[in-house]
XYZ file of C-alpha atoms in Angstrom:
248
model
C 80.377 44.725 66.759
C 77.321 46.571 68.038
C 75.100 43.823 69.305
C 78.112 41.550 71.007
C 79.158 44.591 72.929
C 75.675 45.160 74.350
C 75.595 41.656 75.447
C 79.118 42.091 77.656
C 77.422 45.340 79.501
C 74.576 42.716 80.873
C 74.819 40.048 82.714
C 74.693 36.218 81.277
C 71.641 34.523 82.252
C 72.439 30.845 81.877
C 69.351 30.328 79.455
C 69.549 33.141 77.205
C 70.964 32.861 73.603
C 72.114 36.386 72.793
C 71.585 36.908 68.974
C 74.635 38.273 66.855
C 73.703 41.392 64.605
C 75.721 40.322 61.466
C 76.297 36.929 61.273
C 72.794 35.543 61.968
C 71.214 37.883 59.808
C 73.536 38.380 56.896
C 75.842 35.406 56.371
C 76.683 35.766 52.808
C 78.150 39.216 53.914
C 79.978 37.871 57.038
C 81.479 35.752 54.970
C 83.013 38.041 52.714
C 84.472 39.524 55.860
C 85.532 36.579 57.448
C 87.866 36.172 53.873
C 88.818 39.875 54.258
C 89.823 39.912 57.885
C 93.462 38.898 58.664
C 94.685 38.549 55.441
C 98.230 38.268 56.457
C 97.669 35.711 59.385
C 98.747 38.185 62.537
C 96.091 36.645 64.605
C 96.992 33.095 63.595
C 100.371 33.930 64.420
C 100.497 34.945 67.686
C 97.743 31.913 68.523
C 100.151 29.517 67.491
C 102.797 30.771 69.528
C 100.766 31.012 72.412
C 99.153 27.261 72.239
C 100.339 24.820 68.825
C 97.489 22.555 68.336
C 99.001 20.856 65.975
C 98.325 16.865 67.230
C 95.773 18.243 69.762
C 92.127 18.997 70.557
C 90.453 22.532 69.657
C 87.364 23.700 70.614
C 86.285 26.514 68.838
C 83.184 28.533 71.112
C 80.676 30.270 68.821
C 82.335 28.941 65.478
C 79.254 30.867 63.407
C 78.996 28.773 59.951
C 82.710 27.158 61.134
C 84.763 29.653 58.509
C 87.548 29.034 61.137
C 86.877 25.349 61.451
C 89.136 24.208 58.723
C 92.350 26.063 59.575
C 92.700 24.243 63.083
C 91.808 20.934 61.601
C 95.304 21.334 59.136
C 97.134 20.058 61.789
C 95.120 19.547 65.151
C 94.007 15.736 66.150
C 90.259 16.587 66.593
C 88.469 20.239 66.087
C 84.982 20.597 67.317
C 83.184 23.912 66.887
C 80.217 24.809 68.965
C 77.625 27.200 67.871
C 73.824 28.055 69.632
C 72.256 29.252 66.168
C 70.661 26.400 64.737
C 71.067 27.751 60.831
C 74.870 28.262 61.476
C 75.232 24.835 62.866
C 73.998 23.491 59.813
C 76.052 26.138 57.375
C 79.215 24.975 59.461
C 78.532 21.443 59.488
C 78.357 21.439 55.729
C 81.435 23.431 55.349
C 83.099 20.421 57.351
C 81.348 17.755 55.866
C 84.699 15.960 54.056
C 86.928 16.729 56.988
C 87.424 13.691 58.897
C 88.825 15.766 62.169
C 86.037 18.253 62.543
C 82.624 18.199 63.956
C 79.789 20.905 65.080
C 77.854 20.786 68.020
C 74.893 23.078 68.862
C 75.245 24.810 72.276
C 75.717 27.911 73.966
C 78.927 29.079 75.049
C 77.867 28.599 79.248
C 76.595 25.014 78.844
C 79.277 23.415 76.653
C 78.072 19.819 75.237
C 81.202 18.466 75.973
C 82.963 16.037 78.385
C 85.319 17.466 81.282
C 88.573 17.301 80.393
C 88.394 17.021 76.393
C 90.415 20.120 74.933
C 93.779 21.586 74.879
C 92.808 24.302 73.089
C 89.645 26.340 73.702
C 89.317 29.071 71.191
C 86.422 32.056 70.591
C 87.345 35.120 68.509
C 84.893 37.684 68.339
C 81.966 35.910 70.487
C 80.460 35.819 73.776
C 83.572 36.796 75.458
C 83.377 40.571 76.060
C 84.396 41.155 79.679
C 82.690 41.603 82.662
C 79.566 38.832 82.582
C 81.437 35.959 80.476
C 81.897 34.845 83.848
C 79.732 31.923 83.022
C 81.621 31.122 79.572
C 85.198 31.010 81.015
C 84.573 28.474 83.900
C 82.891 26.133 81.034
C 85.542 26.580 78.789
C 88.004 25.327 82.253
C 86.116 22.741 82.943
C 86.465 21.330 79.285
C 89.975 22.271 79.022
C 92.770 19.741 80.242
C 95.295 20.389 82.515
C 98.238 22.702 80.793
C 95.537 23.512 77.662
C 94.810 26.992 77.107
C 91.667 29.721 76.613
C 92.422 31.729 74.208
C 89.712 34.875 73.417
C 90.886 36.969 70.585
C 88.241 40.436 70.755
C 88.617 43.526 68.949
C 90.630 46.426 70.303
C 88.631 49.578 71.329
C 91.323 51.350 71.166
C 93.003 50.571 68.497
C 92.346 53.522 65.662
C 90.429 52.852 63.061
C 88.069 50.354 64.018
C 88.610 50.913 67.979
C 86.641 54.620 67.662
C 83.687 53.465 65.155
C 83.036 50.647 67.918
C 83.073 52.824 71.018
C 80.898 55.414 68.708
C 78.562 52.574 68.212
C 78.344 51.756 71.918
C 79.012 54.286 74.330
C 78.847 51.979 77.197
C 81.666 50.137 75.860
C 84.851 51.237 77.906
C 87.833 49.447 76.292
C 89.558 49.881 79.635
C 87.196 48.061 81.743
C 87.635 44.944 79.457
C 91.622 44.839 79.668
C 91.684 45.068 83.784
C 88.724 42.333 83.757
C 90.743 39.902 81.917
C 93.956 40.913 83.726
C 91.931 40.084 87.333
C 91.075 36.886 85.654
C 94.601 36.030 85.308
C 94.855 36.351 80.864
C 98.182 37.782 79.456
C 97.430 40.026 76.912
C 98.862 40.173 73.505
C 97.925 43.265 70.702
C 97.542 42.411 67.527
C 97.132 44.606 64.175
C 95.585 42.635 61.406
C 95.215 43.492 58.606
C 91.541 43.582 56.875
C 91.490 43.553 52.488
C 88.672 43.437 50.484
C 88.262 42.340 46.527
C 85.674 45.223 46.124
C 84.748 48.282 47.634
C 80.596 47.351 47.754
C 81.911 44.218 49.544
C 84.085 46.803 52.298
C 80.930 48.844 52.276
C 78.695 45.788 53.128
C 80.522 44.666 56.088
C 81.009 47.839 57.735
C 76.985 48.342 57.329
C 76.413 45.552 58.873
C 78.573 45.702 61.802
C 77.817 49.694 62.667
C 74.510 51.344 63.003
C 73.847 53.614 60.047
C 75.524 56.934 61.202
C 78.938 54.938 62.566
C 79.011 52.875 59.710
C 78.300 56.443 57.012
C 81.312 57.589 59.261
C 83.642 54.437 58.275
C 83.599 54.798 54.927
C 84.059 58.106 54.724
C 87.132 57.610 56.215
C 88.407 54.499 55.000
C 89.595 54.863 51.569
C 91.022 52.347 49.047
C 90.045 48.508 49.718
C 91.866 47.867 52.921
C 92.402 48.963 56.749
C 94.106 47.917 59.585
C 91.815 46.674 62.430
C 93.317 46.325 66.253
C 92.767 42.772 68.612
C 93.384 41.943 72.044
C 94.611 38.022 72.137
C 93.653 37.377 75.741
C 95.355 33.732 76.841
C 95.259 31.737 80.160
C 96.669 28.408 80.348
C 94.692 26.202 83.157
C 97.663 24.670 85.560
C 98.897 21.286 84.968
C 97.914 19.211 87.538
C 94.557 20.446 88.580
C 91.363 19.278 88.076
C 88.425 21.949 88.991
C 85.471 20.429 90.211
């Protein structure tokens, strides 16, 4: 995802809101692949196993219009999904609206508007968290976590054929590599994930790979992707804060 990648080669200045490339631009299309991606749940699966929310609280860190907002609030006790994009906060908060669990907040992923101590579960899939200059993003996301919650960043794999090679095409910066041993040093296990992405039309599969690649990458996917589906690789990056400490 082109313009998230370029904002993990730079480093975070604390009042900067980085745009996204798709999702701010073309929502109606981001939406179609938010339904396409993960049709058969891989991701979900290997979140639950690695934190249950089910009774607890979720923060979910650049929730876009909140597509994901509903699925924690099944079963968690209280889901709040924070977004810096004034249009999606307002997309997300009506998507919401009847669900007496889950809230939006506007804020960037650095300067969290919420209390110390307030989550078990901080979640961001696909935003801000990219590697080396998150920095900023993970010692928020500890200070609202409790003691025993967990961070949980689920990014996509650069390594991982198909998708892996169209993003590194895209951004030749991007080393795949670098990423892993920066959230190894940071103390994350590491769990890869293939998921699954299906589409009800080929224009729609067309649509989302346009607006994730720059024209030449994204001429290059579909040459190569027949049919309506592909598989698309993730790194599920966890680190559970330790029970008992409170950082200051």
């Amino acid at each position: 995802m082109k313009g998230f990648v370029r904002a993990a080669l730079t480093a975070v200045r604390l009042a900067d809101v980085l745009p996204s490339p798709n999702i701010w631009h073309w929502p109606e299309v981001y939406e179609v692949e938010n339904r396409a991606q993960d049709v058969d749940g891989a991701i979900w699966r290997v979140l639950r196993e690695s934190c249950d929310w089910a009774g607890r609280d979720v923060v979910d860190v650049g929730c876009g219009d909140g597509f994901h907002l509903p699925v924690f609030a099944r079963d968690a006790r209280r889901v709040v999904g924070v977004e810096p994009h004034p249009p999606l906060v307002r997309r997300a908060r009506a998507r919401v609206a009847e669900l007496g669990n889950a809230e939006v907040v506007a804020g960037p992923a650095q300067r969290l508007p919420l209390p110390d101590a307030s989550a078990d579960l901080v979640h961001a899939r696909t935003a801000y968290f990219f590697g080396p200059g998150c920095e900023p993003g993970i010692r928020e996301a500890d200070r609202v976590l409790r003691p025993g919650g967990t961070l949980a960043i689920v990014d996509l794999d650069g390594e991982a054929p198909p998708y892996g090679p169209w993003l590194c095409a895209d951004e030749p910066r991007y080393k795949p590599t670098d990423v892993t041993r920066f959230f190894d040093a940071q103390g994350f296990q590491l769990r890869r994930v293939t998921a699954l992405w299906r589409f009800e039309r080929r224009a729609d599969l067309e649509a989302v790979l346009r607006i994730e690649f720059s024209a030449p990458v994204a001429e290059r996917a579909i040459a190569e992707t027949p049919g309506l589906s592909f598989p698309v690789g993730y790194r599920v990056h966890t680190r559970r804060k330790p029970a008992g400490l409170l950082l200051g």
